[in-house]
Short mmCIF file of C-alpha atoms and ligand atoms in Angstrom, two decimals:
data_model
loop_
_atom_site.label_atom_id
_atom_site.label_comp_id
_atom_site.label_asym_id
_atom_site.label_seq_id
_atom_site.Cartn_x
_atom_site.Cartn_y
_atom_site.Cartn_z
CA MET A 1 14.48 -13.69 28.35
CA ALA A 2 10.79 -12.84 28.20
CA GLU A 3 8.18 -15.24 29.95
CA LYS A 4 5.85 -16.58 27.01
CA PRO A 5 2.10 -15.86 27.32
CA TRP A 6 1.74 -19.67 27.21
CA SER A 7 4.05 -20.60 30.02
CA GLY A 8 1.40 -21.82 32.18
CA ARG A 9 1.15 -25.19 30.45
CA PHE A 10 4.72 -25.51 29.58
CA SER A 11 7.35 -27.01 32.03
CA GLU A 12 10.32 -26.59 29.43
CA LYS A 13 11.90 -23.47 27.80
CA THR A 14 11.44 -23.11 24.18
CA ASP A 15 14.60 -24.20 22.47
CA ALA A 16 16.63 -21.00 20.83
CA ALA A 17 16.42 -22.73 17.54
CA VAL A 18 12.77 -22.92 17.62
CA GLU A 19 12.65 -19.43 18.47
CA ARG A 20 14.82 -18.32 15.86
CA PHE A 21 12.77 -20.64 13.25
CA THR A 22 9.29 -19.39 14.34
CA ALA A 23 10.12 -15.69 14.91
CA SER A 24 8.35 -13.30 12.44
CA HIS A 25 9.16 -10.11 13.99
CA ALA A 26 11.92 -9.26 11.50
CA TYR A 27 9.11 -8.71 8.74
CA ASP A 28 5.90 -8.27 10.75
CA ARG A 29 7.04 -5.24 12.56
CA ARG A 30 5.82 -3.28 9.76
CA LEU A 31 2.28 -3.98 10.85
CA TYR A 32 2.92 -1.94 14.17
CA PRO A 33 0.90 0.98 13.46
CA TYR A 34 -2.17 -1.15 12.60
CA ASP A 35 -1.42 -3.53 15.55
CA ILE A 36 -1.58 -0.32 17.86
CA GLU A 37 -4.51 1.26 16.27
CA GLY A 38 -6.40 -2.04 16.48
CA SER A 39 -5.76 -2.60 20.15
CA MET A 40 -6.63 0.95 21.03
CA ALA A 41 -10.30 0.45 19.35
CA HIS A 42 -10.20 -2.92 21.15
CA CYS A 43 -9.78 -1.25 24.43
CA ARG A 44 -12.34 1.60 23.78
CA MET A 45 -14.94 -1.30 23.06
CA LEU A 46 -13.86 -3.25 26.29
CA ALA A 47 -14.58 -0.33 28.26
CA LYS A 48 -17.91 0.57 26.49
CA VAL A 49 -19.10 -2.94 27.14
CA GLY A 50 -17.96 -2.93 30.69
CA VAL A 51 -15.39 -5.90 30.56
CA ILE A 52 -12.68 -3.21 31.65
CA THR A 53 -13.23 0.13 33.31
CA THR A 54 -12.73 3.32 31.35
CA ALA A 55 -10.01 4.26 33.54
CA GLU A 56 -8.17 1.24 32.56
CA ALA A 57 -8.89 1.68 28.86
CA ASP A 58 -7.17 4.92 29.27
CA GLN A 59 -4.16 3.61 30.91
CA LEU A 60 -4.05 1.00 28.05
CA VAL A 61 -4.33 3.52 25.33
CA ASN A 62 -1.90 5.90 26.58
CA GLY A 63 0.64 3.20 26.94
CA LEU A 64 0.03 1.88 23.58
CA ALA A 65 0.91 5.45 22.17
CA ASP A 66 3.77 5.51 24.10
CA VAL A 67 4.97 2.24 22.85
CA LYS A 68 4.02 3.38 19.27
CA GLN A 69 6.28 6.57 19.79
CA GLU A 70 9.33 4.01 20.72
CA LEU A 71 8.40 2.06 17.68
CA ASP A 72 8.38 5.30 15.72
CA GLN A 73 11.52 6.52 16.99
CA GLY A 74 13.11 3.16 16.26
CA GLU A 75 14.27 2.65 19.98
CA PHE A 76 12.43 -0.47 20.23
CA VAL A 77 14.31 -3.54 21.11
CA PHE A 78 13.23 -6.94 19.37
CA SER A 79 13.70 -10.42 20.49
CA ASP A 80 13.36 -14.05 18.90
CA SER A 81 11.69 -14.88 22.22
CA LEU A 82 8.73 -12.76 21.61
CA GLU A 83 8.18 -14.12 17.86
CA ASP A 84 5.93 -11.62 16.45
CA ILE A 85 5.06 -8.11 16.30
CA HIS A 86 1.74 -8.64 18.42
CA MET A 87 3.71 -10.13 21.36
CA HIS A 88 6.49 -7.46 21.26
CA ILE A 89 3.88 -4.62 21.58
CA GLU A 90 1.89 -6.35 24.57
CA SER A 91 4.99 -7.06 26.37
CA ARG A 92 6.31 -3.76 25.98
CA LEU A 93 2.85 -2.32 27.20
CA GLY A 94 3.40 -4.53 30.39
CA THR A 95 6.60 -2.96 31.08
CA ARG A 96 5.21 0.58 30.81
CA VAL A 97 1.77 0.32 32.47
CA GLY A 98 2.12 -2.77 34.41
CA GLU A 99 -0.58 -5.17 35.34
CA VAL A 100 -3.45 -3.47 33.64
CA ALA A 101 -1.66 -4.83 30.35
CA LYS A 102 -2.96 -8.26 30.99
CA LYS A 103 -6.45 -7.32 30.24
CA LEU A 104 -5.53 -6.06 26.98
CA HIS A 105 -6.16 -9.66 25.10
CA THR A 106 -9.31 -10.43 26.75
CA ALA A 107 -11.94 -11.36 24.16
CA ARG A 108 -9.03 -11.53 21.46
CA SER A 109 -6.71 -14.08 19.99
CA ARG A 110 -3.80 -13.30 17.91
CA ASN A 111 -5.59 -15.00 14.95
CA ASP A 112 -8.33 -12.25 14.83
CA GLN A 113 -5.69 -9.83 15.81
CA VAL A 114 -3.39 -10.55 12.71
CA ALA A 115 -6.20 -10.74 10.44
CA LEU A 116 -7.28 -7.11 11.36
CA ASP A 117 -3.55 -5.96 11.26
CA ILE A 118 -3.31 -7.53 7.49
CA ARG A 119 -6.58 -6.04 6.42
CA LEU A 120 -5.78 -2.61 7.86
CA TYR A 121 -2.38 -2.63 6.33
CA LEU A 122 -3.72 -3.63 2.93
CA ARG A 123 -6.73 -1.40 2.94
CA HIS A 124 -3.96 1.34 3.24
CA GLU A 125 -1.95 0.10 0.71
CA THR A 126 -4.73 -0.88 -1.94
CA ARG A 127 -5.74 2.95 -1.43
CA ARG A 128 -2.34 3.83 -2.28
CA VAL A 129 -2.03 1.77 -5.33
CA ILE A 130 -5.22 3.14 -6.54
CA ASP A 131 -4.13 6.68 -6.20
CA LEU A 132 -0.80 5.94 -8.20
CA LEU A 133 -2.89 4.14 -10.76
CA LYS A 134 -4.83 7.36 -11.16
CA THR A 135 -1.74 9.51 -11.39
CA LEU A 136 -0.37 7.16 -13.96
CA ARG A 137 -3.58 7.29 -16.13
CA SER A 138 -3.40 11.17 -15.86
CA ALA A 139 0.22 10.95 -17.20
CA VAL A 140 -0.86 8.75 -20.19
CA VAL A 141 -3.92 10.91 -21.17
CA ALA A 142 -1.72 14.05 -20.81
CA LEU A 143 0.97 12.49 -23.51
CA ALA A 144 -2.06 11.43 -25.55
CA GLU A 145 -3.50 15.06 -25.53
CA LYS A 146 -0.20 16.41 -26.38
CA ASN A 147 0.32 14.28 -29.37
CA ASP A 148 -2.98 13.80 -30.59
CA ASP A 149 -1.98 14.01 -34.24
CA VAL A 150 1.06 11.93 -34.25
CA ILE A 151 0.57 8.74 -36.69
CA MET A 152 2.62 5.63 -36.00
CA PRO A 153 2.12 2.11 -37.34
CA GLY A 154 0.07 -0.41 -35.44
CA TYR A 155 1.54 -3.51 -35.05
CA THR A 156 0.35 -7.36 -34.98
CA HIS A 157 3.08 -9.98 -34.73
CA THR A 158 5.44 -7.16 -34.24
CA GLN A 159 4.97 -6.51 -37.66
CA ARG A 160 3.40 -3.12 -39.14
CA ALA A 161 0.04 -3.75 -39.64
CA GLN A 162 -2.20 -0.49 -40.15
CA PRO A 163 -1.39 3.36 -39.32
CA VAL A 164 -2.90 4.33 -36.02
CA LEU A 165 -2.73 7.66 -33.82
CA PHE A 166 0.06 7.47 -31.09
CA ALA A 167 -2.70 8.90 -28.92
CA HIS A 168 -4.90 5.57 -29.65
CA HIS A 169 -2.09 3.25 -28.86
CA LEU A 170 -1.42 5.46 -25.55
CA MET A 171 -5.34 5.32 -24.91
CA ALA A 172 -4.99 1.42 -25.08
CA TRP A 173 -2.89 1.74 -21.87
CA TYR A 174 -5.22 4.07 -20.51
CA GLU A 175 -7.94 1.24 -20.59
CA MET A 176 -5.69 -1.08 -19.27
CA PHE A 177 -4.88 0.86 -16.29
CA THR A 178 -8.43 1.79 -15.77
CA ARG A 179 -9.45 -2.05 -15.50
CA ASP A 180 -6.59 -2.74 -13.24
CA GLN A 181 -7.78 0.38 -10.75
CA ASP A 182 -11.33 -1.08 -11.09
CA ARG A 183 -9.93 -4.67 -9.69
CA PHE A 184 -8.39 -2.80 -6.88
CA VAL A 185 -11.48 -0.72 -5.96
CA ASP A 186 -13.07 -4.01 -5.98
CA SER A 187 -10.96 -6.09 -3.88
CA LEU A 188 -10.89 -3.26 -1.47
CA LYS A 189 -14.37 -4.03 -0.99
CA ARG A 190 -13.68 -7.56 0.70
CA THR A 191 -10.67 -6.35 2.36
CA ASN A 192 -12.70 -3.51 3.95
CA VAL A 193 -14.35 -5.75 6.59
CA MET A 194 -13.52 -5.93 10.25
CA PRO A 195 -12.47 -9.46 11.64
CA LEU A 196 -11.83 -8.64 15.36
CA GLY A 197 -14.06 -10.67 17.73
CA ALA A 198 -13.61 -13.86 15.76
CA ALA A 199 -10.96 -14.61 18.50
CA ALA A 200 -9.38 -17.91 18.10
CA LEU A 201 -11.82 -19.26 16.09
CA ALA A 202 -15.39 -19.60 17.61
CA GLY A 203 -15.80 -16.31 18.82
CA THR A 204 -16.05 -15.36 22.50
CA PRO A 205 -18.37 -15.23 25.36
CA TYR A 206 -17.74 -11.71 26.36
CA PRO A 207 -20.38 -9.01 25.68
CA ILE A 208 -18.32 -7.62 22.73
CA ASP A 209 -19.51 -5.03 20.22
CA ARG A 210 -18.11 -5.56 17.18
CA PRO A 211 -19.83 -2.91 15.17
CA TYR A 212 -18.47 -0.41 17.44
CA VAL A 213 -14.97 -1.55 16.76
CA ALA A 214 -15.69 -1.43 13.23
CA GLN A 215 -17.04 2.18 13.68
CA LEU A 216 -13.89 3.29 15.45
CA LEU A 217 -11.64 1.73 12.59
CA ASP A 218 -13.82 2.83 9.86
CA PHE A 219 -14.95 -0.42 8.47
CA PRO A 220 -18.28 -0.48 6.67
CA ALA A 221 -19.18 -4.07 8.03
CA VAL A 222 -17.94 -6.94 10.25
CA THR A 223 -17.24 -10.43 8.89
CA ALA A 224 -20.06 -12.64 9.23
CA ASN A 225 -18.47 -16.20 10.58
CA SER A 226 -15.69 -16.60 13.08
CA MET A 227 -14.02 -19.24 11.53
CA ASP A 228 -13.81 -17.86 7.94
CA THR A 229 -12.41 -14.78 9.59
CA VAL A 230 -9.29 -16.53 10.82
CA ALA A 231 -8.84 -19.08 8.10
CA ASP A 232 -8.84 -17.14 5.02
CA ARG A 233 -6.56 -14.89 3.11
CA ASP A 234 -8.50 -14.56 0.00
CA PHE A 235 -8.62 -10.81 0.27
CA ALA A 236 -5.04 -10.79 0.15
CA MET A 237 -4.80 -13.49 -2.88
CA GLU A 238 -7.09 -11.05 -4.80
CA PHE A 239 -4.82 -8.15 -4.08
CA LEU A 240 -1.90 -10.14 -5.50
CA ALA A 241 -4.17 -11.22 -8.62
CA ALA A 242 -4.93 -7.73 -9.18
CA ALA A 243 -1.50 -6.40 -8.82
CA SER A 244 0.08 -9.38 -10.89
CA ILE A 245 -2.29 -8.39 -13.79
CA CYS A 246 -1.49 -4.70 -13.51
CA MET A 247 2.26 -5.82 -13.49
CA VAL A 248 1.96 -7.57 -16.50
CA HIS A 249 0.39 -4.34 -18.27
CA LEU A 250 3.17 -2.24 -16.66
CA SER A 251 5.51 -4.87 -18.11
CA ARG A 252 4.01 -4.84 -21.60
CA LEU A 253 4.32 -0.99 -21.53
CA SER A 254 7.92 -1.25 -20.60
CA GLU A 255 8.64 -3.46 -23.15
CA GLU A 256 7.35 -1.04 -25.72
CA LEU A 257 9.34 1.95 -24.36
CA VAL A 258 12.40 -0.36 -24.47
CA LEU A 259 11.82 -1.30 -28.08
CA TRP A 260 10.45 2.31 -29.09
CA SER A 261 13.76 3.97 -27.60
CA SER A 262 16.20 1.49 -29.48
CA SER A 263 17.82 3.04 -32.54
CA GLU A 264 16.14 0.52 -34.59
CA PHE A 265 12.87 2.37 -33.80
CA SER A 266 13.66 5.84 -32.41
CA PHE A 267 10.18 6.45 -32.13
CA ILE A 268 10.68 7.97 -28.32
CA THR A 269 13.71 9.43 -26.51
CA LEU A 270 13.70 8.94 -22.69
CA SER A 271 15.07 11.88 -20.88
CA ASP A 272 18.77 11.73 -19.55
CA ALA A 273 17.16 12.00 -16.01
CA PHE A 274 15.19 8.85 -16.38
CA THR A 275 17.98 6.69 -18.33
CA THR A 276 21.41 5.50 -17.16
CA GLY A 277 24.82 5.21 -19.00
CA SER A 278 27.38 2.32 -19.36
CA SER A 279 30.30 2.16 -17.52
CA ILE A 280 32.23 0.99 -20.40
CA MET A 281 30.39 2.27 -23.55
CA PRO A 282 30.13 5.91 -23.71
CA GLN A 283 27.84 6.38 -26.34
CA LYS A 284 25.21 4.15 -24.21
CA LYS A 285 21.89 5.52 -22.84
CA ASN A 286 20.01 2.77 -21.51
CA PRO A 287 16.24 2.35 -20.46
CA ASP A 288 17.07 0.79 -17.40
CA ILE A 289 13.79 1.87 -15.60
CA PRO A 290 11.25 0.17 -17.96
CA GLU A 291 13.63 -2.80 -18.11
CA ILE A 292 13.43 -2.98 -14.38
CA VAL A 293 9.67 -2.80 -14.19
CA ARG A 294 9.70 -5.69 -16.73
CA GLY A 295 11.91 -7.48 -14.35
CA LYS A 296 9.94 -6.99 -11.47
CA THR A 297 6.99 -8.50 -12.62
CA GLY A 298 8.11 -11.91 -12.07
CA ARG A 299 8.42 -11.02 -8.19
CA VAL A 300 4.73 -9.82 -7.81
CA VAL A 301 3.66 -13.00 -9.97
CA GLY A 302 5.88 -14.84 -7.80
CA SER A 303 4.07 -13.53 -4.74
CA LEU A 304 0.52 -14.61 -6.04
CA MET A 305 1.78 -18.00 -6.55
CA ALA A 306 3.58 -18.05 -2.95
CA LEU A 307 0.45 -17.20 -1.27
CA ILE A 308 -2.23 -19.35 -3.34
CA THR A 309 0.17 -22.20 -2.71
CA LEU A 310 0.45 -21.53 0.96
CA MET A 311 -3.20 -21.85 1.37
CA LYS A 312 -4.09 -24.55 -1.06
CA GLY A 313 -3.90 -27.39 1.62
CA LEU A 314 -4.84 -25.80 4.92
CA PRO A 315 -7.60 -27.18 6.94
CA MET A 316 -9.91 -24.99 8.84
CA THR A 317 -9.14 -22.71 10.61
CA TYR A 318 -5.96 -20.78 11.50
CA ASN A 319 -2.77 -22.58 10.71
CA ARG A 320 0.76 -21.48 11.59
CA ASP A 321 1.49 -21.55 7.86
CA MET A 322 -0.42 -18.53 7.37
CA GLN A 323 2.50 -16.23 8.65
CA GLU A 324 4.07 -17.04 5.61
CA ASP A 325 1.41 -14.78 3.79
CA LYS A 326 3.10 -11.64 5.08
CA GLU A 327 6.79 -11.47 3.07
CA PRO A 328 5.14 -12.11 -0.57
CA LEU A 329 2.50 -9.54 0.42
CA PHE A 330 4.95 -6.88 1.49
CA ASP A 331 7.27 -7.45 -1.26
CA ALA A 332 4.29 -7.22 -3.74
CA VAL A 333 3.04 -3.98 -2.38
CA ASP A 334 6.43 -2.56 -2.44
CA THR A 335 7.25 -3.60 -5.69
CA ILE A 336 3.91 -2.52 -7.35
CA THR A 337 4.13 0.92 -5.67
CA ALA A 338 7.57 1.70 -6.77
CA CYS A 339 6.98 0.43 -10.44
CA LEU A 340 3.58 2.44 -10.63
CA ASP A 341 5.33 5.45 -9.26
CA ILE A 342 8.32 5.66 -11.39
CA THR A 343 6.53 4.67 -14.44
CA ALA A 344 4.12 7.57 -13.48
CA ARG A 345 7.17 9.83 -13.34
CA MET A 346 8.81 8.82 -16.52
CA ILE A 347 6.07 9.17 -19.05
CA PRO A 348 5.84 12.97 -19.08
CA GLU A 349 9.49 12.86 -20.12
CA ILE A 350 9.23 11.09 -23.25
CA THR A 351 10.08 12.93 -26.18
CA VAL A 352 7.81 11.80 -29.26
CA ASN A 353 9.75 11.47 -32.33
CA ARG A 354 6.71 12.11 -34.69
CA GLU A 355 8.76 12.43 -37.94
CA LYS A 356 10.23 8.74 -37.21
CA MET A 357 6.80 7.27 -36.31
CA ARG A 358 5.03 9.00 -39.28
CA ALA A 359 7.90 7.68 -41.60
CA ALA A 360 7.70 4.01 -40.25
CA ALA A 361 3.56 4.31 -40.89
CA ALA A 362 4.36 5.47 -44.38
CA VAL A 363 6.56 2.36 -45.48
CA GLY A 364 5.45 -1.58 -45.45
CA PHE A 365 1.88 -1.51 -47.44
CA LEU A 366 0.11 -0.24 -44.22
CA ASN A 367 -2.36 0.67 -46.80
CA ALA A 368 -3.07 -2.55 -48.18
CA THR A 369 -6.27 -3.04 -46.31
CA ASP A 370 -7.34 0.15 -47.39
CA MET A 371 -6.93 -0.72 -50.98
CA ALA A 372 -9.17 -3.76 -50.55
CA ASP A 373 -11.49 -1.31 -48.81
CA TYR A 374 -11.87 0.78 -51.49
CA LEU A 375 -12.42 -2.00 -54.04
CA ALA A 376 -15.16 -3.26 -51.77
CA ALA A 377 -16.83 -0.07 -51.36
CA LYS A 378 -16.70 -0.03 -55.30
CA GLY A 379 -18.61 -3.41 -55.37
CA VAL A 380 -16.04 -6.02 -55.52
CA PRO A 381 -16.43 -8.52 -52.88
CA PHE A 382 -14.07 -8.10 -50.14
CA ARG A 383 -12.21 -11.72 -50.25
CA GLN A 384 -11.65 -10.83 -54.13
CA ALA A 385 -10.86 -7.22 -53.15
CA HIS A 386 -8.04 -8.58 -50.75
CA GLU A 387 -6.74 -10.76 -53.50
CA CYS A 388 -6.48 -7.86 -55.82
CA ALA A 389 -4.80 -5.78 -53.01
CA GLY A 390 -2.21 -8.61 -52.42
CA LYS A 391 -1.12 -8.96 -55.88
CA ALA A 392 -0.69 -5.10 -56.34
CA VAL A 393 1.41 -5.36 -53.07
CA ALA A 394 3.43 -8.23 -54.68
CA PHE A 395 3.91 -6.28 -57.61
CA ALA A 396 4.93 -3.23 -55.68
CA LEU A 397 7.69 -5.29 -53.78
CA GLY A 398 9.25 -6.21 -57.38
CA LYS A 399 9.24 -2.38 -58.42
CA GLY A 400 10.84 -1.46 -54.91
CA LYS A 401 7.85 1.11 -54.45
CA GLU A 402 4.98 1.55 -52.05
CA LEU A 403 1.26 1.07 -53.06
CA ASP A 404 0.86 4.77 -53.31
CA GLN A 405 3.77 5.27 -55.53
CA LEU A 406 2.50 3.12 -58.08
CA SER A 407 1.26 5.00 -61.44
CA LEU A 408 -2.99 4.94 -61.80
CA ASP A 409 -1.84 2.34 -64.91
CA GLU A 410 0.27 0.33 -62.76
CA ILE A 411 -2.44 0.04 -60.06
CA ARG A 412 -5.23 -0.38 -62.41
CA GLN A 413 -3.88 -3.61 -63.71
CA PHE A 414 -5.38 -5.22 -60.63
CA SER A 415 -9.15 -3.98 -61.00
CA SER A 416 -10.77 -2.06 -63.50
CA ARG A 417 -12.78 -0.18 -60.67
CA ILE A 418 -9.85 1.58 -59.54
CA GLU A 419 -10.03 5.32 -60.39
CA PRO A 420 -7.56 8.38 -59.72
CA ASP A 421 -9.46 8.94 -56.34
CA ILE A 422 -7.61 5.73 -54.96
CA PHE A 423 -4.66 7.64 -54.16
CA ASP A 424 -6.73 9.89 -51.59
CA HIS A 425 -7.60 6.62 -49.81
CA LEU A 426 -4.22 5.24 -49.44
CA THR A 427 -2.93 8.44 -47.43
CA LEU A 428 -2.30 7.98 -43.83
CA GLU A 429 -4.78 10.92 -42.58
CA HIS A 430 -7.63 9.14 -44.64
CA MET A 431 -6.92 5.95 -43.46
CA ILE A 432 -6.76 7.17 -39.64
CA ASN A 433 -9.64 9.25 -40.30
CA ARG A 434 -12.01 6.80 -41.90
CA ARG A 435 -11.79 4.26 -38.85
CA GLN A 436 -14.78 6.02 -36.89
CA SER A 437 -16.15 2.93 -35.49
CA ILE A 438 -16.68 3.08 -31.95
CA GLY A 439 -13.26 2.37 -30.28
CA GLY A 440 -11.38 2.96 -33.70
CA THR A 441 -8.37 5.30 -34.43
CA ALA A 442 -10.04 8.26 -36.22
CA THR A 443 -8.93 11.70 -34.68
CA ALA A 444 -12.33 12.74 -33.49
CA THR A 445 -12.95 9.16 -31.76
CA VAL A 446 -9.50 9.41 -30.30
CA ARG A 447 -10.14 13.26 -29.26
CA ALA A 448 -13.31 12.13 -27.79
CA ALA A 449 -11.90 9.31 -25.85
CA ILE A 450 -9.37 11.55 -24.17
CA ALA A 451 -12.02 14.01 -23.11
CA GLY A 452 -14.05 11.11 -21.73
CA ALA A 453 -10.90 10.05 -19.89
CA ARG A 454 -10.40 13.39 -18.55
CA THR A 455 -14.04 13.81 -17.30
CA HIS A 456 -13.79 10.19 -15.60
CA LEU A 457 -10.59 10.87 -14.00
CA ALA A 458 -11.98 14.32 -12.67
CA SER A 459 -15.17 12.41 -11.32
CA GLU A 460 -13.18 9.66 -9.45
CA LYS A 461 -13.94 9.84 -5.84
CA THR A 462 -11.06 8.97 -3.60
CA GLU A 463 -11.56 5.34 -1.89
N1 LIG B 1 2.63 -14.14 14.00
C1 LIG B 1 1.47 -15.07 13.70
C2 LIG B 1 0.75 -15.01 12.10
O1 LIG B 1 1.45 -14.11 11.52
C3 LIG B 1 0.48 -14.52 14.68
C4 LIG B 1 -0.78 -15.48 14.61
C5 LIG B 1 -0.28 -16.42 15.81
N2 LIG B 1 -1.23 -17.52 16.27
C6 LIG B 1 -0.93 -18.44 16.66
N3 LIG B 1 -2.09 -18.98 17.27
N4 LIG B 1 0.36 -19.01 17.11
O2 LIG B 1 0.21 -15.82 11.60
#
């Protein structure tokens, strides 16, 4: 059994059950590349300020590289007695480079070390999420561009409301994912701050050079207060909040894909490669991908709840409770990256059933508002115009017709202001193209939105 780094003060061995209970290596081992990268930078800094010699730093850095290789190759042996990944690496370094390994932890604590590891990890993963969001947004824009003349019913309360361009609907998703991406870009600013040097909680008497460590690890800034540095995980909470909102968007998109691909809607067909069959019902083609994405949303929201609840009662500064930050964070990262990736792959595979969409937009009185608008344009106050159109809908329902199927005489019963040009106003194209208000569904407006999105995507710099 490995000797504990704190054995000086202890006369009894740690109980095996305690070792099992407190160990975190089973999950925090995934931090190893960041832990080693951070330790290498720490060694270089210690040598730069003269706390260790350059020869010692070289020995440590080379030893750390060897340990990394062992970990990369999966040859590493883990043990509960060394609790976490940080102690495993330090202990293994000792067996490889001998006595000098004992200098690695000078001017450092696991409290600032683990804060560094999580920040490095989350910085990497946040950039990956941002890239995936970019890919997803491009896929959404491409589908909109390919189908920029397809008309569908727009819904409120899941009831047909007014006709819209399918591309307009898609561009609504684009906007949601753009804001999601902005939230990640913003949370990244607060994750991307270098914590090492806070040591246990109060800073360190060694003449350390924190900006140098920041420079080596490509951080634009160092944290300002040592206590805050080891006490908080708000950057992770922010990531999880952004991830939860993004998953809610993905879940709603998924819900629509499930509905639209049903026989009842038949608005879209998902490709065979992105659907699954049934083991009993030969006819089935199930939208499992959007269903699973919708289902996974709860996990990410759950992770946010777990971390927020974990932190809420903690006094300053580091508390061991905080070891529980990792599993929810890792799970949320794995979940959101998988969901973004699969959704971005599935979207280009969607076949749009334009006739079905158009037919659905043509029935159900989606032009009733436009009849009211027509009358209002002729000088009828809108409330009164609304009433006339409502009566016309009731009349048409009784006849089993749509508004545009009524004869001129039939429709004129509801207002003497009605002229033959009413029927032009009630066509799908007319309704769509009259909605030229900023952000509306007119073809030209939507095409401009698509072009704007393309320019925006092309100009986005890599984080
Ligand atoms: N495994 C610990 C964690 O993730 C590392 C920090 C331990 N620090 C301590 N003082 N016991 O939180």
